[in-house]
PDB file of C-alpha atoms in Angstrom:
ATOM      1  CA  MET A  30     -23.907 -14.081   7.717  1.00 77.00           C
ATOM      2  CA  THR A  31     -23.618 -12.163   4.853  1.00 87.00           C
ATOM      3  CA  TRP A  32     -21.732  -8.538   5.182  1.00 92.00           C
ATOM      4  CA  ALA A  33     -22.510  -5.833   2.971  1.00 95.00           C
ATOM      5  CA  THR A  34     -20.512  -2.838   1.996  1.00 95.00           C
ATOM      6  CA  THR A  35     -21.013   0.204   0.028  1.00 96.00           C
ATOM      7  CA  GLU A  36     -19.122   2.163  -2.404  1.00 94.00           C
ATOM      8  CA  ARG A  37     -19.344   4.825  -4.798  1.00 95.00           C
ATOM      9  CA  VAL A  38     -17.814   4.526  -8.434  1.00 96.00           C
ATOM     10  CA  ARG A  39     -15.500   7.594  -8.412  1.00 94.00           C
ATOM     11  CA  PHE A  40     -14.352   8.878 -11.739  1.00 94.00           C
ATOM     12  CA  ARG A  41     -10.911   7.663 -11.388  1.00 94.00           C
ATOM     13  CA  ASP A  42     -11.707   4.074 -11.517  1.00 95.00           C
ATOM     14  CA  CYS A  43     -12.994   4.122 -15.050  1.00 95.00           C
ATOM     15  CA  ASP A  44     -10.917   3.691 -18.088  1.00 93.00           C
ATOM     16  CA  ALA A  45     -10.640   4.866 -21.189  1.00 93.00           C
ATOM     17  CA  MET A  46     -13.449   2.484 -22.575  1.00 91.00           C
ATOM     18  CA  GLY A  47     -15.781   4.444 -19.785  1.00 91.00           C
ATOM     19  CA  HIS A  48     -16.567   1.741 -17.531  1.00 93.00           C
ATOM     20  CA  VAL A  49     -14.887   0.689 -14.012  1.00 96.00           C
ATOM     21  CA  ASN A  50     -11.279  -1.012 -14.785  1.00 95.00           C
ATOM     22  CA  ASN A  51     -11.168  -4.813 -13.872  1.00 93.00           C
ATOM     23  CA  ALA A  52      -8.362  -3.817 -11.483  1.00 95.00           C
ATOM     24  CA  VAL A  53     -10.536  -1.661  -9.135  1.00 96.00           C
ATOM     25  CA  PHE A  54     -12.692  -4.568  -8.477  1.00 97.00           C
ATOM     26  CA  SER A  55     -10.405  -5.961  -6.393  1.00 96.00           C
ATOM     27  CA  THR A  56      -9.860  -2.398  -4.374  1.00 96.00           C
ATOM     28  CA  TYR A  57     -13.471  -2.822  -3.724  1.00 97.00           C
ATOM     29  CA  LEU A  58     -13.228  -6.583  -2.404  1.00 97.00           C
ATOM     30  CA  GLU A  59      -9.942  -5.047  -0.133  1.00 95.00           C
ATOM     31  CA  GLN A  60     -12.381  -2.524   1.623  1.00 95.00           C
ATOM     32  CA  ALA A  61     -15.177  -5.332   1.566  1.00 95.00           C
ATOM     33  CA  ARG A  62     -12.443  -7.227   3.692  1.00 94.00           C
ATOM     34  CA  ILE A  63     -11.191  -4.462   5.522  1.00 93.00           C
ATOM     35  CA  ALA A  64     -14.928  -3.920   7.116  1.00 91.00           C
ATOM     36  CA  ILE A  65     -15.492  -7.741   7.659  1.00 89.00           C
ATOM     37  CA  LEU A  66     -12.000  -8.396   9.409  1.00 88.00           C
ATOM     38  CA  GLY A  67     -11.380  -4.959  11.160  1.00 85.00           C
ATOM     39  CA  GLY A  68      -8.009  -4.615   9.383  1.00 79.00           C
ATOM     40  CA  LEU A  69      -5.842  -6.884   7.521  1.00 74.00           C
ATOM     41  CA  ASP A  70      -2.608  -6.732   9.313  1.00 85.00           C
ATOM     42  CA  THR A  71      -2.724 -10.057  10.438  1.00 91.00           C
ATOM     43  CA  PHE A  72      -3.562 -11.721   6.988  1.00 94.00           C
ATOM     44  CA  ILE A  73      -2.087 -12.051   3.709  1.00 95.00           C
ATOM     45  CA  LEU A  74      -4.443 -12.237   0.695  1.00 96.00           C
ATOM     46  CA  ALA A  75      -3.393 -15.747  -1.124  1.00 97.00           C
ATOM     47  CA  ARG A  76      -5.535 -15.917  -3.904  1.00 97.00           C
ATOM     48  CA  VAL A  77      -8.332 -13.497  -5.755  1.00 98.00           C
ATOM     49  CA  GLU A  78     -10.642 -14.895  -8.219  1.00 98.00           C
ATOM     50  CA  ILE A  79     -13.068 -12.486 -10.168  1.00 98.00           C
ATOM     51  CA  ASP A  80     -15.552 -13.531 -12.571  1.00 98.00           C
ATOM     52  CA  PHE A  81     -16.819 -10.167 -14.604  1.00 97.00           C
ATOM     53  CA  ARG A  82     -20.750  -9.627 -14.937  1.00 98.00           C
ATOM     54  CA  ALA A  83     -21.517  -6.430 -16.334  1.00 97.00           C
ATOM     55  CA  GLU A  84     -20.032  -2.985 -16.610  1.00 95.00           C
ATOM     56  CA  LEU A  85     -19.789  -0.382 -13.860  1.00 96.00           C
ATOM     57  CA  HIS A  86     -19.676   3.677 -14.546  1.00 95.00           C
ATOM     58  CA  ALA A  87     -18.935   6.540 -12.405  1.00 94.00           C
ATOM     59  CA  GLY A  88     -21.283   7.645 -10.168  1.00 94.00           C
ATOM     60  CA  GLU A  89     -23.339   4.313  -9.586  1.00 96.00           C
ATOM     61  CA  GLU A  90     -23.601   3.011  -6.307  1.00 97.00           C
ATOM     62  CA  VAL A  91     -21.890  -0.710  -5.652  1.00 97.00           C
ATOM     63  CA  GLU A  92     -22.485  -3.113  -3.032  1.00 98.00           C
ATOM     64  CA  VAL A  93     -20.493  -5.853  -2.091  1.00 98.00           C
ATOM     65  CA  ARG A  94     -21.655  -8.963  -0.101  1.00 97.00           C
ATOM     66  CA  SER A  95     -19.524 -11.028   0.990  1.00 96.00           C
ATOM     67  CA  ARG A  96     -19.689 -14.194   3.573  1.00 95.00           C
ATOM     68  CA  CYS A  97     -17.112 -16.616   4.649  1.00 95.00           C
ATOM     69  CA  THR A  98     -17.163 -20.099   3.034  1.00 96.00           C
ATOM     70  CA  ARG A  99     -14.756 -22.151   4.622  1.00 96.00           C
ATOM     71  CA  ILE A 100     -12.543 -21.667   7.958  1.00 96.00           C
ATOM     72  CA  GLY A 101      -9.368 -23.773   8.309  1.00 97.00           C
ATOM     73  CA  THR A 102      -6.455 -23.938  10.750  1.00 97.00           C
ATOM     74  CA  LYS A 103      -4.323 -21.443   8.769  1.00 97.00           C
ATOM     75  CA  SER A 104      -6.715 -20.171   5.798  1.00 97.00           C
ATOM     76  CA  PHE A 105     -10.294 -18.983   4.894  1.00 97.00           C
ATOM     77  CA  ASP A 106     -12.079 -18.116   2.263  1.00 97.00           C
ATOM     78  CA  LEU A 107     -14.377 -15.458   1.357  1.00 97.00           C
ATOM     79  CA  GLU A 108     -17.159 -15.829  -1.569  1.00 97.00           C
ATOM     80  CA  HIS A 109     -18.520 -11.786  -2.608  1.00 98.00           C
ATOM     81  CA  GLU A 110     -20.931 -10.747  -4.730  1.00 98.00           C
ATOM     82  CA  ILE A 111     -20.869  -7.313  -6.331  1.00 98.00           C
ATOM     83  CA  TRP A 112     -24.044  -5.535  -7.206  1.00 98.00           C
ATOM     84  CA  ALA A 113     -24.719  -2.203  -8.428  1.00 97.00           C
ATOM     85  CA  GLY A 114     -28.706  -1.608  -8.056  1.00 96.00           C
ATOM     86  CA  ASP A 115     -30.458  -5.007  -9.117  1.00 96.00           C
ATOM     87  CA  ARG A 116     -27.643  -6.108 -11.366  1.00 97.00           C
ATOM     88  CA  LYS A 117     -25.031  -8.393 -10.163  1.00 98.00           C
ATOM     89  CA  VAL A 118     -21.966  -7.045 -11.741  1.00 98.00           C
ATOM     90  CA  ALA A 119     -19.083  -9.723 -10.686  1.00 98.00           C
ATOM     91  CA  ASP A 120     -18.640 -12.982  -8.538  1.00 98.00           C
ATOM     92  CA  ALA A 121     -15.211 -13.263  -6.419  1.00 98.00           C
ATOM     93  CA  LYS A 122     -13.608 -15.178  -4.104  1.00 98.00           C
ATOM     94  CA  SER A 123     -10.562 -14.253  -1.533  1.00 97.00           C
ATOM     95  CA  VAL A 124      -8.437 -16.692   0.315  1.00 98.00           C
ATOM     96  CA  LEU A 125      -6.732 -15.014   2.933  1.00 97.00           C
ATOM     97  CA  VAL A 126      -4.319 -16.499   5.077  1.00 97.00           C
ATOM     98  CA  GLY A 127      -3.181 -15.982   8.942  1.00 96.00           C
ATOM     99  CA  TYR A 128       0.413 -14.294   8.678  1.00 96.00           C
ATOM    100  CA  ASP A 129       3.119 -13.191  11.046  1.00 95.00           C
ATOM    101  CA  TYR A 130       4.897 -10.476   9.197  1.00 94.00           C
ATOM    102  CA  ALA A 131       7.583 -10.500  11.973  1.00 95.00           C
ATOM    103  CA  VAL A 132       8.674 -13.765  11.125  1.00 96.00           C
ATOM    104  CA  GLY A 133       7.142 -13.543   7.311  1.00 95.00           C
ATOM    105  CA  ALA A 134       5.394 -16.830   7.664  1.00 97.00           C
ATOM    106  CA  SER A 135       1.603 -17.960   8.101  1.00 97.00           C
ATOM    107  CA  ALA A 136       0.289 -18.332  11.463  1.00 97.00           C
ATOM    108  CA  LEU A 137      -2.395 -20.242  12.776  1.00 96.00           C
ATOM    109  CA  LEU A 138      -5.956 -18.515  13.274  1.00 95.00           C
ATOM    110  CA  THR A 139      -6.649 -17.562  16.552  1.00 93.00           C
ATOM    111  CA  ASP A 140      -9.759 -18.453  18.438  1.00 91.00           C
ATOM    112  CA  ASN A 141     -10.811 -14.858  18.114  1.00 88.00           C
ATOM    113  CA  GLN A 142     -10.490 -14.613  14.150  1.00 90.00           C
ATOM    114  CA  ARG A 143     -12.562 -18.009  14.117  1.00 90.00           C
ATOM    115  CA  ARG A 144     -15.230 -16.716  16.342  1.00 87.00           C
ATOM    116  CA  ARG A 145     -15.836 -13.285  14.569  1.00 84.00           C
ATOM    117  CA  LEU A 146     -15.704 -15.781  11.167  1.00 88.00           C
ATOM    118  CA  GLU A 147     -18.005 -17.896  12.037  1.00 84.00           C
ATOM    119  CA  SER A 148     -20.332 -16.086  14.191  1.00 69.00           C
ATOM    120  CA  GLU A 149     -21.123 -13.119  11.168  1.00 51.00           C
TER     121      GLU A 149
END
């Protein structure tokens, strides 16, 4: 299953060169993760990789297509494609870890979390 979320590139997303600053791509990915997981309060981001393919500009609509490609005991991988119309502008990967913020340590993924990731 592939999840899709959309964003509109805001003027403030752009840098002095007139295109979306590379750091903003992480924000688009974060919004996609929130939509998929219903919040991030039981996870921590361990890794993010982004391969930039094309520029984005103010006013463009961005679609982030995401899918879960691995589920471990405490962590899972999400692979993302970022599109603007028919142009793929980036490929990305996020590694998230189940996390207990009260204890400050990684935690096993729950059965509910696994079902959500597997069924989508």
